[in-house]
XYZ file of C-alpha atoms in Angstrom:
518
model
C 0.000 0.000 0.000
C 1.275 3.495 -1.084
C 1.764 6.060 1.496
C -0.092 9.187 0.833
C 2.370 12.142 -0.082
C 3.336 14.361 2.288
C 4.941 18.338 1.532
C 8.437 16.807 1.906
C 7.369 14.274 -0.599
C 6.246 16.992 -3.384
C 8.125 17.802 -6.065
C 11.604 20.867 -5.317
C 8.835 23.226 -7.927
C 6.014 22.629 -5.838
C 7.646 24.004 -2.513
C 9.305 26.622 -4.348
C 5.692 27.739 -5.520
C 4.297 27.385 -2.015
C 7.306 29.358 -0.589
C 6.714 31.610 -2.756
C 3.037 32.155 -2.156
C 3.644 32.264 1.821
C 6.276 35.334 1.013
C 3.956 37.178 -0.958
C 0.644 36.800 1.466
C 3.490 37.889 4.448
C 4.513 41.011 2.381
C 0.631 41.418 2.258
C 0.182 41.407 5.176
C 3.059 43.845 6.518
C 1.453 46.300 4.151
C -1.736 45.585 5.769
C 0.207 46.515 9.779
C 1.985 49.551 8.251
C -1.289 50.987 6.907
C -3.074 50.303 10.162
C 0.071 51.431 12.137
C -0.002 54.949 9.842
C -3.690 55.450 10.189
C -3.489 54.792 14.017
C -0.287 57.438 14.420
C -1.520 60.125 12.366
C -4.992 60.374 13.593
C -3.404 60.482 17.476
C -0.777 63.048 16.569
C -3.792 65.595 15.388
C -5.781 65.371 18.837
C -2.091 66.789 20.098
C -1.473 69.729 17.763
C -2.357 73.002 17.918
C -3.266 74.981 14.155
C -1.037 77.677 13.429
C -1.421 80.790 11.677
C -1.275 79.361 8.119
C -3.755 76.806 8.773
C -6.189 79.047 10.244
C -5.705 81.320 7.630
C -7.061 79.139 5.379
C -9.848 77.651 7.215
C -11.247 81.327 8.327
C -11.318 82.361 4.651
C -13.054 79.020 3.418
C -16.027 79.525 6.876
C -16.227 83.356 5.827
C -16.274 83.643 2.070
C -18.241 82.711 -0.522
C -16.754 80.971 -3.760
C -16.435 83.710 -5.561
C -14.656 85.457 -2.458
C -12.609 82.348 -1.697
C -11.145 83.319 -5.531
C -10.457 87.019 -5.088
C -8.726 86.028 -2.015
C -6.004 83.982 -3.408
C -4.624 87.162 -5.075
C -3.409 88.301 -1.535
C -2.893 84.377 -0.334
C -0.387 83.277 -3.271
C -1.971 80.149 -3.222
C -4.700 78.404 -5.170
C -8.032 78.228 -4.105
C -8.536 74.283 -4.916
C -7.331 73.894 -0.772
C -9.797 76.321 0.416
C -12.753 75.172 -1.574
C -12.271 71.668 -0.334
C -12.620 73.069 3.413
C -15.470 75.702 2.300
C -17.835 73.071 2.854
C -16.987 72.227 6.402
C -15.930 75.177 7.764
C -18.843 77.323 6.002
C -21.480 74.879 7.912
C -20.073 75.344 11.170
C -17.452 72.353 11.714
C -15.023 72.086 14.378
C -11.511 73.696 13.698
C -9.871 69.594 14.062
C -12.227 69.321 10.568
C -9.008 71.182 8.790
C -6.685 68.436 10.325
C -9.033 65.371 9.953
C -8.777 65.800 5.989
C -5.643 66.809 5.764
C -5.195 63.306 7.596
C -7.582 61.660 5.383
C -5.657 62.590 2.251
C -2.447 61.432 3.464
C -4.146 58.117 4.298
C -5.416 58.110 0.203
C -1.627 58.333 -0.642
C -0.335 56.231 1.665
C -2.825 53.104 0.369
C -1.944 54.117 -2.826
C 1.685 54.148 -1.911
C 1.342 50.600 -0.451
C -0.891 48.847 -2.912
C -0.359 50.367 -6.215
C 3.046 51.277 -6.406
C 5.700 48.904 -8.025
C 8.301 49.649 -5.357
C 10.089 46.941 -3.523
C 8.225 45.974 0.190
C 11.737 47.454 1.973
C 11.509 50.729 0.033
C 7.637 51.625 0.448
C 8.084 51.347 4.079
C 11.361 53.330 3.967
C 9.615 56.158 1.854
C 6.407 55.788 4.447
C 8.532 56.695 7.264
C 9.722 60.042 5.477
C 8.752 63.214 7.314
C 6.552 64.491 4.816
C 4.072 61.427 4.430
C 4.702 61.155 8.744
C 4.176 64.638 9.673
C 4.130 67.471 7.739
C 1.571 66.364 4.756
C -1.092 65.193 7.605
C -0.544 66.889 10.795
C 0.238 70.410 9.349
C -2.838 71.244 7.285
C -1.857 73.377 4.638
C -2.095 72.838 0.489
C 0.426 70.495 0.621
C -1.889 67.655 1.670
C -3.254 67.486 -2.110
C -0.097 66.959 -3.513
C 0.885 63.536 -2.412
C -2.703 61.811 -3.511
C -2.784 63.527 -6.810
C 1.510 62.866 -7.730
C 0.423 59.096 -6.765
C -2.816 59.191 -8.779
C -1.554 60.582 -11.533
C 1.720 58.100 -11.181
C -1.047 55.131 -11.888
C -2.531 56.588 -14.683
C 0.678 57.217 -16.676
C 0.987 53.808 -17.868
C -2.909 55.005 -19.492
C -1.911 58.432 -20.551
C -2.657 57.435 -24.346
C -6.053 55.437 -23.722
C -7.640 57.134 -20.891
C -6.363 60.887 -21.505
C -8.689 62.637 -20.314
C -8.885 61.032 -16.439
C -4.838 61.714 -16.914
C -5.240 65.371 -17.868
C -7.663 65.684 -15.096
C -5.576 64.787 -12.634
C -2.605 66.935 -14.100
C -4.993 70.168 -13.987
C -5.874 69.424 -10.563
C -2.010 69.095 -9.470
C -1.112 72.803 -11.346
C -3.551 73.925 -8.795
C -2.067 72.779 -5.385
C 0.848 74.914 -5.330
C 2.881 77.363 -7.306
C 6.048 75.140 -6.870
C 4.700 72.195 -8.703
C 3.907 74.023 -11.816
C 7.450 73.121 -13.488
C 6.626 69.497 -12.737
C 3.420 70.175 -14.691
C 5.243 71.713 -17.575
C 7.427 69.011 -17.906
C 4.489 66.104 -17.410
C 2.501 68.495 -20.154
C 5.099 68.602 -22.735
C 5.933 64.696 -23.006
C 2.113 64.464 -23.036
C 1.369 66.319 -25.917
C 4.014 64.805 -27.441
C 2.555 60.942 -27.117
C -0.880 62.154 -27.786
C -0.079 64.650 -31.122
C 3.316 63.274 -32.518
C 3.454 59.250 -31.185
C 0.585 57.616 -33.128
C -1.200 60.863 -34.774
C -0.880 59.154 -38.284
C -2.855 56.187 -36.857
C -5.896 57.791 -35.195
C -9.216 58.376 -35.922
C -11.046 61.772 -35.994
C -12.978 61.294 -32.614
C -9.927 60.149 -30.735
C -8.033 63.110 -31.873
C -10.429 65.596 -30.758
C -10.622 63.332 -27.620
C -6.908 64.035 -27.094
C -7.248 67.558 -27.989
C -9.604 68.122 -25.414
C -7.324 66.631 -23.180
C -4.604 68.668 -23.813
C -6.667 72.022 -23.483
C -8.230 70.467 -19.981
C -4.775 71.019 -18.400
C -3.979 74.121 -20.392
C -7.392 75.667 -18.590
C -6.022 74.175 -15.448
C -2.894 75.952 -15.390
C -4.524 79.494 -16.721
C -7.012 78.952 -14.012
C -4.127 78.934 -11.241
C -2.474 81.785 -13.341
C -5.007 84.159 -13.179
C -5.684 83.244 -9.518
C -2.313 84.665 -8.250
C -1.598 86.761 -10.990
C -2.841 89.825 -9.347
C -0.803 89.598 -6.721
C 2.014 91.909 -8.180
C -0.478 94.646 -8.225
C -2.067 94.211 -4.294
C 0.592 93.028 -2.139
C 3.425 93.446 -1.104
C 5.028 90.056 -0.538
C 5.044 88.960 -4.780
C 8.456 91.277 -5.579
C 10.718 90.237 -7.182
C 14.056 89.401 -4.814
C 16.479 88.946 -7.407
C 17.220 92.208 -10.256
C 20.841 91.780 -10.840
C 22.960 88.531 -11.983
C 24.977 89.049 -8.242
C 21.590 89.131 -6.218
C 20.627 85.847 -8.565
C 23.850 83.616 -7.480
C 23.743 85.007 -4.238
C 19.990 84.102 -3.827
C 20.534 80.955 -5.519
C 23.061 79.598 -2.817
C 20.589 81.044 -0.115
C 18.031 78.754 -1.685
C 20.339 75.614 -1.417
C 21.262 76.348 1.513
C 18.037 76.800 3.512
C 16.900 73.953 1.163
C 19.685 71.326 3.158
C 18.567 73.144 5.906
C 14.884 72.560 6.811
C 15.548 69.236 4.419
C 17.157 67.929 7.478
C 18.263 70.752 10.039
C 21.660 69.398 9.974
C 25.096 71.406 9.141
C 27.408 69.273 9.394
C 29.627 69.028 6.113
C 30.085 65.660 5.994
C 26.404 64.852 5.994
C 25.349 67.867 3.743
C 27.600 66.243 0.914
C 26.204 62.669 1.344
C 22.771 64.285 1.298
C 23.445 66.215 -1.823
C 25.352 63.394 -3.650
C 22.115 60.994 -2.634
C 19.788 63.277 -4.769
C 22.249 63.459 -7.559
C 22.475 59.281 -7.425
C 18.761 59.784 -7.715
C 18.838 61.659 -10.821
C 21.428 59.564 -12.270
C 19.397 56.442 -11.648
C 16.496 58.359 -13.573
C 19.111 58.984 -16.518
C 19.997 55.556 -16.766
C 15.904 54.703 -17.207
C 15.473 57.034 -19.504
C 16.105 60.822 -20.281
C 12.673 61.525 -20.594
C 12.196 60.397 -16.388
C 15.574 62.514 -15.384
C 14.148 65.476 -17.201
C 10.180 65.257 -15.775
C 11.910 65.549 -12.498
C 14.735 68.312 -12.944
C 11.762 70.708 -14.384
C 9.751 70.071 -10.836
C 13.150 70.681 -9.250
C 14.432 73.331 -11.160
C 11.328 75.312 -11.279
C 10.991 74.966 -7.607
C 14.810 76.335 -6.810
C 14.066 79.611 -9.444
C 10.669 80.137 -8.606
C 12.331 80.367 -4.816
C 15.633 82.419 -5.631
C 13.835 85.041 -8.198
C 10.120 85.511 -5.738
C 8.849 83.546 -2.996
C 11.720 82.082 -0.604
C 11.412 78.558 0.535
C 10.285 79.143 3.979
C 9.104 75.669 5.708
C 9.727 72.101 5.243
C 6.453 71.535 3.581
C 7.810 73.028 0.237
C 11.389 71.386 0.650
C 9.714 67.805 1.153
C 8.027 68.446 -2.335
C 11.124 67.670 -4.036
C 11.171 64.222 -2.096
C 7.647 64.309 -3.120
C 8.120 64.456 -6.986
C 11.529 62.126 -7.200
C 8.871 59.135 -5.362
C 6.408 60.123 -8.301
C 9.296 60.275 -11.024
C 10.986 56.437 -9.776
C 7.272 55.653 -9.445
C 6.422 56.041 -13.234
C 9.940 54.974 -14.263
C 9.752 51.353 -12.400
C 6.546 50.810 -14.545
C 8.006 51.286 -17.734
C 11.903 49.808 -17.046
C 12.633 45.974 -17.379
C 12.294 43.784 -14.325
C 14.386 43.128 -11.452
C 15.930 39.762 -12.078
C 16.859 41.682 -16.028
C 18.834 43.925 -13.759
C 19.785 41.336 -11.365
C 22.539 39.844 -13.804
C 24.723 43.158 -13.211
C 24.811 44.334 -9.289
C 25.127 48.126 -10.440
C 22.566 48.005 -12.978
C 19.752 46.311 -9.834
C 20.950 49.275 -7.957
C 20.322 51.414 -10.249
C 16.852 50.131 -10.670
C 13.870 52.379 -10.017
C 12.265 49.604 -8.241
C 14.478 49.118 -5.701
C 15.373 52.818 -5.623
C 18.434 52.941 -3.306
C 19.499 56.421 -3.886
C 15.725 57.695 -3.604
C 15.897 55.575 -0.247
C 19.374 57.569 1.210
C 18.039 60.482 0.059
C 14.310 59.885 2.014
C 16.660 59.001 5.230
C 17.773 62.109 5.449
C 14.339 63.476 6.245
C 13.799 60.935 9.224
C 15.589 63.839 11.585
C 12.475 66.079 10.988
C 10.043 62.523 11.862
C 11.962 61.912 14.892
C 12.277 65.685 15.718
C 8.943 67.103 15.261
C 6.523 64.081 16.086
C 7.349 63.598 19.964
C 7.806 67.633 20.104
C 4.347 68.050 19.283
C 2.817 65.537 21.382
C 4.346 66.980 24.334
C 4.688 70.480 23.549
C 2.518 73.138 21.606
C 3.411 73.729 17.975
C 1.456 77.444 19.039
C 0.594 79.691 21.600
C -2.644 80.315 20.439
C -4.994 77.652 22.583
C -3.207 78.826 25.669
C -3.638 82.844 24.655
C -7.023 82.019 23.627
C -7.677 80.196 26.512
C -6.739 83.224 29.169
C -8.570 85.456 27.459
C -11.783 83.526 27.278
C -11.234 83.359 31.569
C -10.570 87.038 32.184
C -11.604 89.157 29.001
C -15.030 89.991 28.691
C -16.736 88.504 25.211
C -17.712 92.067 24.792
C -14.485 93.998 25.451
C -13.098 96.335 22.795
C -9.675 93.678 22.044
C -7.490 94.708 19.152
C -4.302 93.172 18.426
C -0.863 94.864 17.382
C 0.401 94.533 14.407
C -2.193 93.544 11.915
C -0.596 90.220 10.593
C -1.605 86.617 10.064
C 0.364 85.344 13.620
C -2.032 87.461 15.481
C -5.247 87.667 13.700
C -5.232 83.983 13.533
C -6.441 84.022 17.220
C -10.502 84.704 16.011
C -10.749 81.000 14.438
C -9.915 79.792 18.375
C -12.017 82.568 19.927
C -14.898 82.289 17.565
C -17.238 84.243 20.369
C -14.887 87.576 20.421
C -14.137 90.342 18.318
C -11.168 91.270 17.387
C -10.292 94.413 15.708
C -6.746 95.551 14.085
C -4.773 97.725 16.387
C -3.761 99.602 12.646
C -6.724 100.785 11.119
C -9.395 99.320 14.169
C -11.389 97.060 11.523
C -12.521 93.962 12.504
C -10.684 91.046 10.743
C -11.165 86.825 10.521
C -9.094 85.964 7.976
C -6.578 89.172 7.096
C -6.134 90.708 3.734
C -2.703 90.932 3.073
C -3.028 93.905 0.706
C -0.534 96.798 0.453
C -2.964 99.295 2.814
C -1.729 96.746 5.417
C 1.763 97.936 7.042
C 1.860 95.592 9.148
C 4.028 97.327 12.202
C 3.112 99.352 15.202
C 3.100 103.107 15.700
C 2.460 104.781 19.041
C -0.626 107.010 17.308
C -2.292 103.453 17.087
C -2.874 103.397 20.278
C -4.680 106.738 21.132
C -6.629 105.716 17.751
C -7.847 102.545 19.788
C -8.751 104.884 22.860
C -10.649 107.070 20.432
C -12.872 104.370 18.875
C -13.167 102.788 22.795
C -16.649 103.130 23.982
C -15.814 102.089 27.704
C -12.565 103.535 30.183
C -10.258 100.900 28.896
C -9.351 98.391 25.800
C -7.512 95.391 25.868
C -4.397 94.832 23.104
C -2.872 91.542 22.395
C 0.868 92.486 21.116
C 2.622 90.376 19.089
C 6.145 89.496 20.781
C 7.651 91.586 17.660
C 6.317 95.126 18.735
C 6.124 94.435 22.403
C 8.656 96.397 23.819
C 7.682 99.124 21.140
C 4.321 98.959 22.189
C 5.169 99.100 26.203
C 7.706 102.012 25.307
C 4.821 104.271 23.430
C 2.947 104.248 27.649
C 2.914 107.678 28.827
C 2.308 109.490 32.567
C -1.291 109.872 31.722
C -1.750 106.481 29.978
C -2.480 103.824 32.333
C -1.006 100.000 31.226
C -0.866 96.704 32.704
C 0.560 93.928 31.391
C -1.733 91.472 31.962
C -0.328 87.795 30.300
C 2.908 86.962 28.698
C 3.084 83.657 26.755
C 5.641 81.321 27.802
C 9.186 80.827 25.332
C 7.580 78.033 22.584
C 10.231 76.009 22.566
C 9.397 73.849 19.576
C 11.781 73.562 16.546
C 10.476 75.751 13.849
C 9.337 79.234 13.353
C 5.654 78.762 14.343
C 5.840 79.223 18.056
C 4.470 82.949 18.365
C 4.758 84.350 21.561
C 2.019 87.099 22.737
C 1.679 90.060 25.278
C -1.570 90.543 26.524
C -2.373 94.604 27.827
C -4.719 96.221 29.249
C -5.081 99.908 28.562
C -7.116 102.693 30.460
C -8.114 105.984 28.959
C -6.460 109.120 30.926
């Protein structure tokens, strides 16, 4: 009698197979833990922070405008309005202020699936590039614009493969991308251009009349895109003061240029040491070299995102936070993204060790240079759970004990750190200390000057209906505004926020006064 077959029995092919199918249902399922472990730290680390100024900005303008407002505002914003009219329907229907944080959050999650179960990277390098501070922190924590960038790059890095039979979804998506932020418009350029180039030049010859004016129409979607965003910020040079341009002369070009670099290693990482600065900078040329050896067509998508971004930053708006540093890491994921789907296949590459590390699949360079970003992860995720990112819940939360709701309260000088303190006092009024108007969001026109003379104080006293007023004094002017007391002006300093200790340039400190008419 035969004995029945056991697994040691089956043929070497048949445990290979097996072996095989246990590794891939294990790499499964550590894609399943990370995406459970991301959803689970995310959401916690927004019940611990505390919106700044440039979040609030944006919700206060989406609860208080209309559409057509929300549009007219970006000309003093320098930002598109596609962020704000994704909030406009929370915050105009009375939401909670977490609302702003919760989709930021949400949309991180979209990318990170994405990320995890659509992108052709090796298991080792999507949970390298998961840990990155961008995807960790700074896309879902800090609610700003910057959340729609990682969902649509990733989107957008799916459909490429179906750029020629489904171009209309992919010029969708592009349009939608040139209007999340004004740095990824060279990436948009570059996208565009090798677009219209497979859908009019590639296979014209060969096409029928209806899928040629399908394509057409594809390639005028993103052209309206991108004029929409235009004419959005294009007014700026006429109504503010902060679109100038910073860079006239060929000196004040290089010389802004290597400030750009600079401050771009800088909040990359917040590191200055040499040593690491040139691995860091040799890592992101490895990853441009590893997109040159795909093909020139990936190497040059990504140096017009990077390019663009480095210009745009030297000749008018500096880079000023790690949110627009981290796009670059951003776009390079996108770039080896769309390159692994169209190069050969690992094992191809396997037969020369310097060709597999050169493969976009494994991307090893895109993986040092995404290291160099854990710092920021490490830094900035345990600060804000113990420590406020902002002193506005604990200035909001004094005045709500000892300020009357209807006290005459203006604030000095009329900026976005201060005004931002109406979206957590949402039963106050607040007036500007400048021109005594009463602001939400704040117009950042050129009428605004934005610093504090002593006049603007007996102004106050003259519009005060009661003895006294109440001024909340930016940490900026407060000495200036303590000097400008006089013998018959009576002032009491009545809070003083504590030093924010946290490692960035969001931790405004405040002055709270109390002022009594002579």
């Amino acid at each position: 009698m035969k004995k029945p077959k056991t697994t040691d029995d089956a043929p070497e092919s048949s445990r290979k197979c097996l072996l095989g199918e246990c590794l891939k249902w294990n790499a499964f399922q550590i894609q399943t833990l990370a995406m459970v472990v991301y959803v689970l730290v995310v959401f916690a680390q927004i019940f611990f922070h505390e919106q700044w100024e440039d979040e609030v900005q944006a919700w206060l303008i989406a609860r208080d405008c209309s559409i057509f407002q929300i549009f007219h505002m970006m000309r003093y914003e320098g930002h598109f309005a596609l962020w704000h009219l994704l909030l406009h329907p929370f915050a105009g229907t009375g939401f909670p202020l977490l609302t702003l944080n919760v989709i930021s959050v949400l949309l991180s999650c979209i990318a990170v699936w994405l990320l995890l179960y659509r992108s052709p990277f090796s298991l080792a390098t999507k949970l390298l590039l998961l840990l990155s501070a961008p995807l960790m922190y700074w896309c879902p924590v800090v609610a700003r614009s910057y959340a729609l960038v990682p969902p649509l790059l990733f989107l957008l890095a799916i459909c490429y493969p179906l750029r020629r039979q489904k171009p209309l979804r992919y010029a969708f998506l592009l349009a939608l991308l040139a209007n999340t932020h004004v740095y990824m418009e060279g990436m948009v350029a570059g996208l565009f251009c090798f677009f219209a180039w497979d859908l009019l030049f590639a296979e014209w010859k060969q096409l029928n009349t209806k899928e040629r004016n399908r394509r057409i129409i594809a390639l005028l979607l993103v052209l309206s895109g991108v004029l929409i965003a235009f004419l959005q910020v294009a007014p700026a040079f006429a109504v503010t003061h902060e679109a100038r341009f910073r860079a006239e002369t060929s000196g004040q070009f290089l010389q802004r240029i290597r400030l750009i670099l600079d401050s771009f290693a800088t909040y990359y990482m917040f590191i200055r040491n040499p040593a690491v600065r040139f691995v860091f900078w040799m890592s992101l040329l490895g990853a441009l070299y590893t997109l040159w050896r795909c093909s020139w067509r990936f190497l040059l998508i990504a140096l017009s995102g990077i390019v663009w971004q480095f210009l745009f930053a030297a000749i008018l708006y500096s880079l000023a936070s790690p949110q627009q540093c981290y796009l670059i890491l951003l776009m390079l994921i996108f770039t080896f993204w769309i390159a692994a789907g169209a190069s050969p296949t690992i094992p191809e590459w396997q037969k020369n060790r310097c060709h597999f590390l050169l493969h976009p699949s494994v991307a090893v360079f895109l993986c040092l240079f995404t290291i160099f970003s854990y710092r920021q992860t490490l830094l900035y995720i345990p600060y804000d759970l113990r420590k406020p990112f902002t002193d506005y819940p604990a200035t909001a939360a004094f005045i709500e004990k000892n300020i009357p709701c209807d006290a005459d309260i203006y604030y000095f000088p009329t900026h976005l750190p201060v005004s931002g303190l109406s979206a957590y006092l949402p039963r106050y009024t607040l007036r500007s200390g400048e021109n005594q108007r009463v602001y939400t969001y704040l117009i950042l026109s050129r009428e605004l000057h934005r610093d504090f003379q002593p006049e603007h104080i007996w102004q106050c006293l003259a519009q005060t209906k009661g003895q006294r007023f109440y001024a909340i004094v930016h940490c900026s002017v407060a000495r200036a505004f303590e000097q400008a007391a006089t013998s018959e002006l009576k002032m009491t300093l009545l809070y003083r926020s504590e030093k924010i200790e946290f490692p960035a340039l969001t931790g405004e400190m405040f002055e709270i006064f109390c002022v009594e008419k002579p």
